[in-house]
């Protein structure tokens, strides 16, 4: 133990005085700030459904200004009021993208594939330790570009070379119909052409699936049309665990889960999309089933409860363990 005496007290006082009188530049050098990182860590999150391991893999976020016509049957002022009620800035939106990977123990299954080279999906997939060559099955919910783009790389290479690729039969019938493509408005034809670019070279290798069928052990398709003609959600079941992967039944839960009757401009058949939304959310609310949404805030998973004429999302709590 240090003995305090007059000498040690004077020595300490001298050191404090010297410090106080030191030039500011010396003090600044001693406390030089570390450079800012300037980026987030890799974005993936794992949780268990029964014995299955589920990984949410972020494909990034696209911020954009709130358009006047985002909701067909609500005014922009109403949308802004909903944003403010969710403690979000007016006139601004952020579209998030979160595909899901399910490891069943016998199959490694990818559900949707992100935007492609413009997104972060494959980088975050690698950070999560998931090798695309090890994927057994890729199951697509619908054919919008932000769900199928990750099937191909910047050089058009197939990104899941060893996987069986499964697509909804109703989506295939719609998007591969030349008459429908030619009848579509000019602005919509790009979607038809992109489907042909993605799937054309591998068309003979695809598996087309029907709704309400078990696609791989533990993963069953659920018909949720309206966003697109063959839009499909999935039920993941293992033991007592159950997860609904709802793809684009709704986007941005603070808008369209809270207001399921709002018709977003991206839905092909708004009335049918609303009916699918209410049917699915009534089910998961009644059963207290975990649900994940492709365009919900990362990790995009939680529980839905009925709230008046709408619903409320309760996000999953982060856990450091599986």
mmCIF file of C-alpha atoms in Angstrom:
data_model
loop_
_atom_site.group_PDB
_atom_site.id
_atom_site.type_symbol
_atom_site.label_atom_id
_atom_site.label_comp_id
_atom_site.label_asym_id
_atom_site.label_seq_id
_atom_site.Cartn_x
_atom_site.Cartn_y
_atom_site.Cartn_z
ATOM 1 C CA UNK A 1 0.000 0.000 0.000
ATOM 2 C CA UNK A 2 1.383 3.456 -0.982
ATOM 3 C CA UNK A 3 2.326 5.619 2.019
ATOM 4 C CA UNK A 4 1.082 9.207 1.814
ATOM 5 C CA UNK A 5 3.533 11.815 3.085
ATOM 6 C CA UNK A 6 4.466 15.398 2.333
ATOM 7 C CA UNK A 7 6.843 14.373 -0.479
ATOM 8 C CA UNK A 8 4.285 12.233 -2.349
ATOM 9 C CA UNK A 9 1.581 14.850 -1.960
ATOM 10 C CA UNK A 10 3.862 17.566 -3.367
ATOM 11 C CA UNK A 11 4.927 15.300 -6.219
ATOM 12 C CA UNK A 12 1.298 14.574 -7.105
ATOM 13 C CA UNK A 13 0.380 18.254 -6.907
ATOM 14 C CA UNK A 14 3.257 19.107 -9.215
ATOM 15 C CA UNK A 15 2.125 16.566 -11.762
ATOM 16 C CA UNK A 16 -1.403 17.952 -11.719
ATOM 17 C CA UNK A 17 -0.071 21.497 -12.159
ATOM 18 C CA UNK A 18 2.112 20.411 -15.082
ATOM 19 C CA UNK A 19 -0.857 18.756 -16.737
ATOM 20 C CA UNK A 20 -3.030 21.796 -16.279
ATOM 21 C CA UNK A 21 -0.355 24.038 -17.804
ATOM 22 C CA UNK A 22 0.412 21.751 -20.752
ATOM 23 C CA UNK A 23 -0.277 23.251 -24.200
ATOM 24 C CA UNK A 24 -3.662 22.417 -25.697
ATOM 25 C CA UNK A 25 -1.958 20.859 -28.720
ATOM 26 C CA UNK A 26 -0.248 18.297 -26.499
ATOM 27 C CA UNK A 27 -3.560 17.420 -24.873
ATOM 28 C CA UNK A 28 -5.217 17.038 -28.286
ATOM 29 C CA UNK A 29 -2.478 14.716 -29.489
ATOM 30 C CA UNK A 30 -2.840 12.594 -26.390
ATOM 31 C CA UNK A 31 -6.581 12.176 -27.028
ATOM 32 C CA UNK A 32 -6.526 11.886 -30.839
ATOM 33 C CA UNK A 33 -9.943 10.626 -32.075
ATOM 34 C CA UNK A 34 -10.170 7.263 -33.800
ATOM 35 C CA UNK A 35 -11.294 7.447 -37.443
ATOM 36 C CA UNK A 36 -14.998 6.822 -37.988
ATOM 37 C CA UNK A 37 -15.840 3.372 -39.361
ATOM 38 C CA UNK A 38 -18.239 4.806 -41.912
ATOM 39 C CA UNK A 39 -20.188 1.575 -42.439
ATOM 40 C CA UNK A 40 -22.339 -0.974 -40.641
ATOM 41 C CA UNK A 41 -21.349 -4.497 -39.751
ATOM 42 C CA UNK A 42 -22.584 -7.365 -41.903
ATOM 43 C CA UNK A 43 -26.357 -7.663 -41.558
ATOM 44 C CA UNK A 44 -27.669 -11.140 -40.810
ATOM 45 C CA UNK A 45 -29.601 -12.559 -37.879
ATOM 46 C CA UNK A 46 -30.297 -16.152 -36.828
ATOM 47 C CA UNK A 47 -33.059 -17.762 -34.806
ATOM 48 C CA UNK A 48 -34.546 -21.210 -34.359
ATOM 49 C CA UNK A 49 -37.894 -22.576 -35.492
ATOM 50 C CA UNK A 50 -38.065 -25.965 -33.794
ATOM 51 C CA UNK A 51 -34.834 -27.650 -34.877
ATOM 52 C CA UNK A 52 -34.564 -25.528 -38.053
ATOM 53 C CA UNK A 53 -32.078 -22.667 -38.154
ATOM 54 C CA UNK A 54 -33.412 -19.555 -39.893
ATOM 55 C CA UNK A 55 -31.138 -16.743 -41.096
ATOM 56 C CA UNK A 56 -32.469 -13.334 -42.085
ATOM 57 C CA UNK A 57 -30.014 -11.868 -44.615
ATOM 58 C CA UNK A 58 -30.235 -8.170 -45.435
ATOM 59 C CA UNK A 59 -30.018 -7.024 -49.037
ATOM 60 C CA UNK A 60 -29.753 -3.414 -47.907
ATOM 61 C CA UNK A 61 -32.056 -0.406 -47.868
ATOM 62 C CA UNK A 62 -33.221 2.014 -50.557
ATOM 63 C CA UNK A 63 -34.287 5.453 -49.290
ATOM 64 C CA UNK A 64 -36.633 7.474 -51.485
ATOM 65 C CA UNK A 65 -38.968 10.440 -51.323
ATOM 66 C CA UNK A 66 -42.613 9.701 -50.555
ATOM 67 C CA UNK A 67 -44.453 9.829 -53.892
ATOM 68 C CA UNK A 68 -47.871 11.413 -54.175
ATOM 69 C CA UNK A 69 -49.465 8.159 -55.364
ATOM 70 C CA UNK A 70 -47.902 5.516 -53.111
ATOM 71 C CA UNK A 71 -51.348 4.614 -51.781
ATOM 72 C CA UNK A 72 -54.164 4.511 -54.304
ATOM 73 C CA UNK A 73 -56.955 5.066 -51.795
ATOM 74 C CA UNK A 74 -55.339 7.390 -49.227
ATOM 75 C CA UNK A 75 -54.062 10.938 -49.488
ATOM 76 C CA UNK A 76 -50.397 11.775 -49.113
ATOM 77 C CA UNK A 77 -51.278 13.727 -45.963
ATOM 78 C CA UNK A 78 -52.701 10.545 -44.397
ATOM 79 C CA UNK A 79 -49.544 8.627 -45.255
ATOM 80 C CA UNK A 80 -47.402 11.354 -43.712
ATOM 81 C CA UNK A 81 -49.557 11.278 -40.586
ATOM 82 C CA UNK A 82 -48.917 7.521 -40.311
ATOM 83 C CA UNK A 83 -45.180 8.124 -40.690
ATOM 84 C CA UNK A 84 -45.229 10.749 -37.945
ATOM 85 C CA UNK A 85 -47.226 8.430 -35.685
ATOM 86 C CA UNK A 86 -44.425 5.866 -36.135
ATOM 87 C CA UNK A 87 -41.790 8.517 -35.201
ATOM 88 C CA UNK A 88 -40.503 8.606 -38.770
ATOM 89 C CA UNK A 89 -39.779 11.696 -40.890
ATOM 90 C CA UNK A 90 -42.438 13.001 -43.227
ATOM 91 C CA UNK A 91 -42.050 12.706 -46.986
ATOM 92 C CA UNK A 92 -39.337 10.046 -46.683
ATOM 93 C CA UNK A 93 -39.414 6.265 -46.996
ATOM 94 C CA UNK A 94 -36.863 3.483 -46.773
ATOM 95 C CA UNK A 95 -37.507 0.203 -48.544
ATOM 96 C CA UNK A 96 -35.704 -2.697 -46.874
ATOM 97 C CA UNK A 97 -35.035 -6.118 -48.360
ATOM 98 C CA UNK A 98 -34.633 -9.257 -46.238
ATOM 99 C CA UNK A 99 -34.544 -12.697 -47.875
ATOM 100 C CA UNK A 100 -34.585 -15.738 -45.595
ATOM 101 C CA UNK A 101 -32.454 -18.897 -45.526
ATOM 102 C CA UNK A 102 -33.691 -22.031 -43.758
ATOM 103 C CA UNK A 103 -31.357 -24.836 -42.730
ATOM 104 C CA UNK A 104 -33.585 -27.830 -42.008
ATOM 105 C CA UNK A 105 -30.698 -30.069 -41.046
ATOM 106 C CA UNK A 106 -31.002 -32.003 -44.290
ATOM 107 C CA UNK A 107 -31.684 -29.155 -46.744
ATOM 108 C CA UNK A 108 -30.288 -25.645 -47.103
ATOM 109 C CA UNK A 109 -33.163 -23.625 -48.541
ATOM 110 C CA UNK A 110 -33.111 -20.052 -49.839
ATOM 111 C CA UNK A 111 -36.439 -18.168 -49.926
ATOM 112 C CA UNK A 112 -36.067 -15.343 -52.487
ATOM 113 C CA UNK A 113 -32.708 -13.969 -53.567
ATOM 114 C CA UNK A 114 -32.586 -10.177 -53.293
ATOM 115 C CA UNK A 115 -31.959 -7.577 -55.961
ATOM 116 C CA UNK A 116 -28.784 -8.915 -57.515
ATOM 117 C CA UNK A 117 -25.516 -7.015 -58.088
ATOM 118 C CA UNK A 118 -26.992 -3.711 -56.876
ATOM 119 C CA UNK A 119 -27.765 -5.139 -53.427
ATOM 120 C CA UNK A 120 -25.876 -6.505 -50.416
ATOM 121 C CA UNK A 121 -27.452 -9.970 -50.253
ATOM 122 C CA UNK A 122 -24.566 -12.067 -51.512
ATOM 123 C CA UNK A 123 -21.997 -10.153 -49.443
ATOM 124 C CA UNK A 124 -24.075 -10.672 -46.304
ATOM 125 C CA UNK A 125 -24.727 -14.294 -47.273
ATOM 126 C CA UNK A 126 -20.958 -14.838 -47.349
ATOM 127 C CA UNK A 127 -20.545 -13.006 -44.028
ATOM 128 C CA UNK A 128 -23.136 -15.391 -42.562
ATOM 129 C CA UNK A 129 -21.020 -18.344 -43.685
ATOM 130 C CA UNK A 130 -23.537 -19.527 -46.294
ATOM 131 C CA UNK A 131 -22.000 -20.777 -49.536
ATOM 132 C CA UNK A 132 -24.373 -20.442 -52.537
ATOM 133 C CA UNK A 133 -22.862 -23.650 -53.944
ATOM 134 C CA UNK A 134 -24.099 -25.518 -50.862
ATOM 135 C CA UNK A 135 -27.722 -24.408 -51.302
ATOM 136 C CA UNK A 136 -30.004 -27.334 -52.140
ATOM 137 C CA UNK A 137 -33.189 -25.455 -53.041
ATOM 138 C CA UNK A 138 -34.150 -21.902 -54.006
ATOM 139 C CA UNK A 139 -37.863 -21.133 -53.645
ATOM 140 C CA UNK A 140 -39.183 -17.932 -55.240
ATOM 141 C CA UNK A 141 -42.296 -16.183 -53.904
ATOM 142 C CA UNK A 142 -42.988 -14.044 -56.986
ATOM 143 C CA UNK A 143 -41.185 -12.563 -59.966
ATOM 144 C CA UNK A 144 -40.517 -8.936 -59.032
ATOM 145 C CA UNK A 145 -36.900 -8.031 -59.683
ATOM 146 C CA UNK A 146 -35.955 -7.487 -56.036
ATOM 147 C CA UNK A 147 -36.848 -11.128 -55.315
ATOM 148 C CA UNK A 148 -35.276 -12.872 -58.305
ATOM 149 C CA UNK A 149 -32.313 -10.609 -59.161
ATOM 150 C CA UNK A 150 -29.907 -12.471 -56.880
ATOM 151 C CA UNK A 151 -30.240 -15.610 -58.998
ATOM 152 C CA UNK A 152 -27.695 -14.059 -61.359
ATOM 153 C CA UNK A 153 -24.397 -12.257 -60.815
ATOM 154 C CA UNK A 154 -22.990 -9.207 -62.546
ATOM 155 C CA UNK A 155 -21.620 -11.473 -65.305
ATOM 156 C CA UNK A 156 -25.003 -13.268 -65.605
ATOM 157 C CA UNK A 157 -23.556 -16.360 -63.901
ATOM 158 C CA UNK A 158 -26.046 -18.553 -62.031
ATOM 159 C CA UNK A 159 -25.421 -17.789 -58.349
ATOM 160 C CA UNK A 160 -26.855 -21.030 -56.905
ATOM 161 C CA UNK A 161 -25.411 -23.509 -59.396
ATOM 162 C CA UNK A 162 -26.286 -26.702 -57.534
ATOM 163 C CA UNK A 163 -29.763 -25.759 -56.336
ATOM 164 C CA UNK A 164 -33.171 -26.831 -57.538
ATOM 165 C CA UNK A 165 -35.027 -23.604 -58.354
ATOM 166 C CA UNK A 166 -38.740 -23.653 -57.589
ATOM 167 C CA UNK A 167 -41.181 -21.010 -58.860
ATOM 168 C CA UNK A 168 -44.953 -20.523 -58.499
ATOM 169 C CA UNK A 169 -46.761 -22.019 -61.485
ATOM 170 C CA UNK A 170 -49.216 -19.097 -61.542
ATOM 171 C CA UNK A 171 -46.366 -16.563 -61.662
ATOM 172 C CA UNK A 172 -44.732 -18.421 -64.522
ATOM 173 C CA UNK A 173 -47.981 -18.511 -66.484
ATOM 174 C CA UNK A 174 -48.437 -14.739 -66.056
ATOM 175 C CA UNK A 175 -44.942 -13.392 -66.632
ATOM 176 C CA UNK A 176 -43.985 -15.721 -69.482
ATOM 177 C CA UNK A 177 -47.139 -14.930 -71.453
ATOM 178 C CA UNK A 178 -46.040 -12.930 -74.512
ATOM 179 C CA UNK A 179 -49.560 -11.619 -75.107
ATOM 180 C CA UNK A 180 -49.681 -10.147 -71.594
ATOM 181 C CA UNK A 181 -46.236 -8.617 -72.024
ATOM 182 C CA UNK A 182 -47.198 -7.000 -75.319
ATOM 183 C CA UNK A 183 -50.462 -5.699 -73.844
ATOM 184 C CA UNK A 184 -48.753 -4.213 -70.771
ATOM 185 C CA UNK A 185 -47.998 -0.489 -70.588
ATOM 186 C CA UNK A 186 -44.518 0.388 -71.835
ATOM 187 C CA UNK A 187 -43.318 1.123 -68.296
ATOM 188 C CA UNK A 188 -44.333 -2.363 -67.130
ATOM 189 C CA UNK A 189 -42.725 -4.345 -69.939
ATOM 190 C CA UNK A 190 -39.317 -4.162 -68.307
ATOM 191 C CA UNK A 191 -40.552 -6.518 -65.583
ATOM 192 C CA UNK A 192 -41.575 -9.117 -68.179
ATOM 193 C CA UNK A 193 -38.244 -8.754 -69.966
ATOM 194 C CA UNK A 194 -36.289 -9.106 -66.723
ATOM 195 C CA UNK A 195 -38.103 -12.374 -65.934
ATOM 196 C CA UNK A 196 -37.026 -13.699 -69.315
ATOM 197 C CA UNK A 197 -33.435 -12.585 -68.722
ATOM 198 C CA UNK A 198 -33.295 -14.306 -65.321
ATOM 199 C CA UNK A 199 -35.110 -17.525 -66.132
ATOM 200 C CA UNK A 200 -34.780 -17.961 -69.909
ATOM 201 C CA UNK A 201 -31.468 -19.863 -69.948
ATOM 202 C CA UNK A 202 -32.594 -22.224 -67.159
ATOM 203 C CA UNK A 203 -36.287 -22.543 -68.007
ATOM 204 C CA UNK A 204 -36.060 -26.267 -68.642
ATOM 205 C CA UNK A 205 -34.476 -26.841 -65.229
ATOM 206 C CA UNK A 206 -37.093 -25.045 -63.132
ATOM 207 C CA UNK A 207 -39.643 -26.769 -60.916
ATOM 208 C CA UNK A 208 -43.051 -25.097 -61.013
ATOM 209 C CA UNK A 209 -45.034 -25.544 -57.809
ATOM 210 C CA UNK A 210 -48.671 -25.168 -56.819
ATOM 211 C CA UNK A 211 -50.104 -23.496 -53.716
ATOM 212 C CA UNK A 212 -50.717 -25.329 -50.459
ATOM 213 C CA UNK A 213 -48.097 -27.979 -51.215
ATOM 214 C CA UNK A 214 -45.121 -29.088 -49.138
ATOM 215 C CA UNK A 215 -42.174 -28.026 -51.301
ATOM 216 C CA UNK A 216 -39.419 -29.479 -49.129
ATOM 217 C CA UNK A 217 -39.925 -31.236 -45.791
ATOM 218 C CA UNK A 218 -41.148 -28.573 -43.353
ATOM 219 C CA UNK A 219 -41.821 -25.774 -45.884
ATOM 220 C CA UNK A 220 -45.293 -25.403 -47.426
ATOM 221 C CA UNK A 221 -46.545 -22.883 -49.992
ATOM 222 C CA UNK A 222 -49.495 -20.603 -49.133
ATOM 223 C CA UNK A 223 -51.456 -18.781 -51.846
ATOM 224 C CA UNK A 224 -51.441 -15.020 -51.129
ATOM 225 C CA UNK A 225 -52.249 -13.489 -54.536
ATOM 226 C CA UNK A 226 -52.884 -9.832 -55.269
ATOM 227 C CA UNK A 227 -49.454 -8.286 -55.069
ATOM 228 C CA UNK A 228 -48.836 -10.337 -58.210
ATOM 229 C CA UNK A 229 -51.093 -13.027 -59.754
ATOM 230 C CA UNK A 230 -49.109 -15.914 -58.269
ATOM 231 C CA UNK A 231 -47.649 -14.275 -55.173
ATOM 232 C CA UNK A 232 -46.912 -16.966 -52.586
ATOM 233 C CA UNK A 233 -46.050 -17.035 -48.893
ATOM 234 C CA UNK A 234 -44.583 -19.969 -46.964
ATOM 235 C CA UNK A 235 -45.159 -21.813 -43.702
ATOM 236 C CA UNK A 236 -42.001 -23.148 -42.059
ATOM 237 C CA UNK A 237 -42.789 -25.888 -39.532
ATOM 238 C CA UNK A 238 -40.469 -27.826 -37.247
ATOM 239 C CA UNK A 239 -41.656 -29.550 -34.069
ATOM 240 C CA UNK A 240 -43.758 -27.022 -32.171
ATOM 241 C CA UNK A 241 -42.170 -24.130 -34.023
ATOM 242 C CA UNK A 242 -43.893 -22.282 -36.881
ATOM 243 C CA UNK A 243 -42.886 -19.290 -38.990
ATOM 244 C CA UNK A 244 -44.819 -17.570 -41.779
ATOM 245 C CA UNK A 245 -42.624 -16.054 -44.507
ATOM 246 C CA UNK A 246 -45.014 -13.540 -46.031
ATOM 247 C CA UNK A 247 -42.848 -12.031 -48.794
ATOM 248 C CA UNK A 248 -44.772 -8.923 -49.998
ATOM 249 C CA UNK A 249 -48.208 -9.450 -48.473
ATOM 250 C CA UNK A 250 -47.470 -6.013 -47.030
ATOM 251 C CA UNK A 251 -44.520 -3.670 -47.200
ATOM 252 C CA UNK A 252 -43.506 -1.133 -44.523
ATOM 253 C CA UNK A 253 -45.540 -2.378 -41.544
ATOM 254 C CA UNK A 254 -45.951 1.075 -39.990
ATOM 255 C CA UNK A 255 -48.055 1.879 -43.068
ATOM 256 C CA UNK A 256 -49.639 -1.292 -44.446
ATOM 257 C CA UNK A 257 -49.861 -3.582 -41.413
ATOM 258 C CA UNK A 258 -51.383 -0.714 -39.468
ATOM 259 C CA UNK A 259 -53.651 0.104 -42.436
ATOM 260 C CA UNK A 260 -54.357 -3.176 -44.263
ATOM 261 C CA UNK A 261 -57.055 -1.516 -46.362
ATOM 262 C CA UNK A 262 -54.546 0.828 -48.000
ATOM 263 C CA UNK A 263 -53.840 -0.185 -51.586
ATOM 264 C CA UNK A 264 -50.186 0.284 -52.462
ATOM 265 C CA UNK A 265 -49.427 1.196 -56.056
ATOM 266 C CA UNK A 266 -47.181 -1.871 -56.487
ATOM 267 C CA UNK A 267 -50.057 -4.369 -56.098
ATOM 268 C CA UNK A 268 -51.392 -5.845 -59.345
ATOM 269 C CA UNK A 269 -54.874 -6.474 -57.889
ATOM 270 C CA UNK A 270 -55.329 -4.213 -54.837
ATOM 271 C CA UNK A 271 -58.634 -5.692 -53.643
ATOM 272 C CA UNK A 272 -57.286 -9.240 -53.853
ATOM 273 C CA UNK A 273 -54.063 -8.157 -52.124
ATOM 274 C CA UNK A 274 -56.082 -6.674 -49.257
ATOM 275 C CA UNK A 275 -58.135 -9.861 -48.930
ATOM 276 C CA UNK A 276 -54.952 -11.965 -48.809
ATOM 277 C CA UNK A 277 -53.455 -9.598 -46.246
ATOM 278 C CA UNK A 278 -56.415 -9.681 -43.895
ATOM 279 C CA UNK A 279 -56.831 -13.447 -44.194
ATOM 280 C CA UNK A 280 -53.166 -14.124 -43.419
ATOM 281 C CA UNK A 281 -52.931 -11.588 -40.582
ATOM 282 C CA UNK A 282 -56.151 -12.779 -38.949
ATOM 283 C CA UNK A 283 -54.646 -16.269 -38.916
ATOM 284 C CA UNK A 284 -51.235 -15.348 -37.487
ATOM 285 C CA UNK A 285 -52.802 -13.008 -34.923
ATOM 286 C CA UNK A 286 -55.214 -15.688 -33.716
ATOM 287 C CA UNK A 287 -52.508 -18.371 -33.603
ATOM 288 C CA UNK A 288 -49.767 -16.052 -32.251
ATOM 289 C CA UNK A 289 -47.504 -17.252 -35.048
ATOM 290 C CA UNK A 290 -44.126 -15.681 -35.769
ATOM 291 C CA UNK A 291 -44.052 -13.914 -39.151
ATOM 292 C CA UNK A 292 -41.350 -12.321 -41.273
ATOM 293 C CA UNK A 293 -41.829 -9.701 -43.995
ATOM 294 C CA UNK A 294 -39.459 -9.078 -46.880
ATOM 295 C CA UNK A 295 -39.778 -5.284 -46.714
ATOM 296 C CA UNK A 296 -40.022 -4.872 -42.946
ATOM 297 C CA UNK A 297 -37.328 -3.287 -40.743
ATOM 298 C CA UNK A 298 -34.428 -5.711 -40.219
ATOM 299 C CA UNK A 299 -34.429 -8.456 -39.000
ATOM 300 C CA UNK A 300 -37.980 -8.173 -40.312
ATOM 301 C CA UNK A 301 -39.606 -10.651 -37.924
ATOM 302 C CA UNK A 302 -42.179 -10.430 -35.148
ATOM 303 C CA UNK A 303 -45.757 -11.054 -34.068
ATOM 304 C CA UNK A 304 -48.964 -9.435 -35.314
ATOM 305 C CA UNK A 305 -51.941 -8.549 -33.158
ATOM 306 C CA UNK A 306 -55.352 -7.314 -34.223
ATOM 307 C CA UNK A 307 -55.807 -3.605 -33.489
ATOM 308 C CA UNK A 308 -59.193 -2.152 -34.420
ATOM 309 C CA UNK A 309 -59.628 -2.431 -38.168
ATOM 310 C CA UNK A 310 -55.909 -2.931 -38.622
ATOM 311 C CA UNK A 311 -53.000 -4.732 -37.045
ATOM 312 C CA UNK A 312 -49.881 -3.980 -35.053
ATOM 313 C CA UNK A 313 -46.451 -5.567 -35.450
ATOM 314 C CA UNK A 314 -44.441 -6.471 -32.332
ATOM 315 C CA UNK A 315 -40.824 -6.963 -33.469
ATOM 316 C CA UNK A 316 -38.828 -9.989 -32.336
ATOM 317 C CA UNK A 317 -36.416 -9.245 -29.501
ATOM 318 C CA UNK A 318 -32.739 -9.678 -30.367
ATOM 319 C CA UNK A 319 -31.058 -12.605 -28.640
ATOM 320 C CA UNK A 320 -27.324 -13.404 -28.517
ATOM 321 C CA UNK A 321 -28.068 -17.126 -28.468
ATOM 322 C CA UNK A 322 -30.069 -19.459 -30.676
#
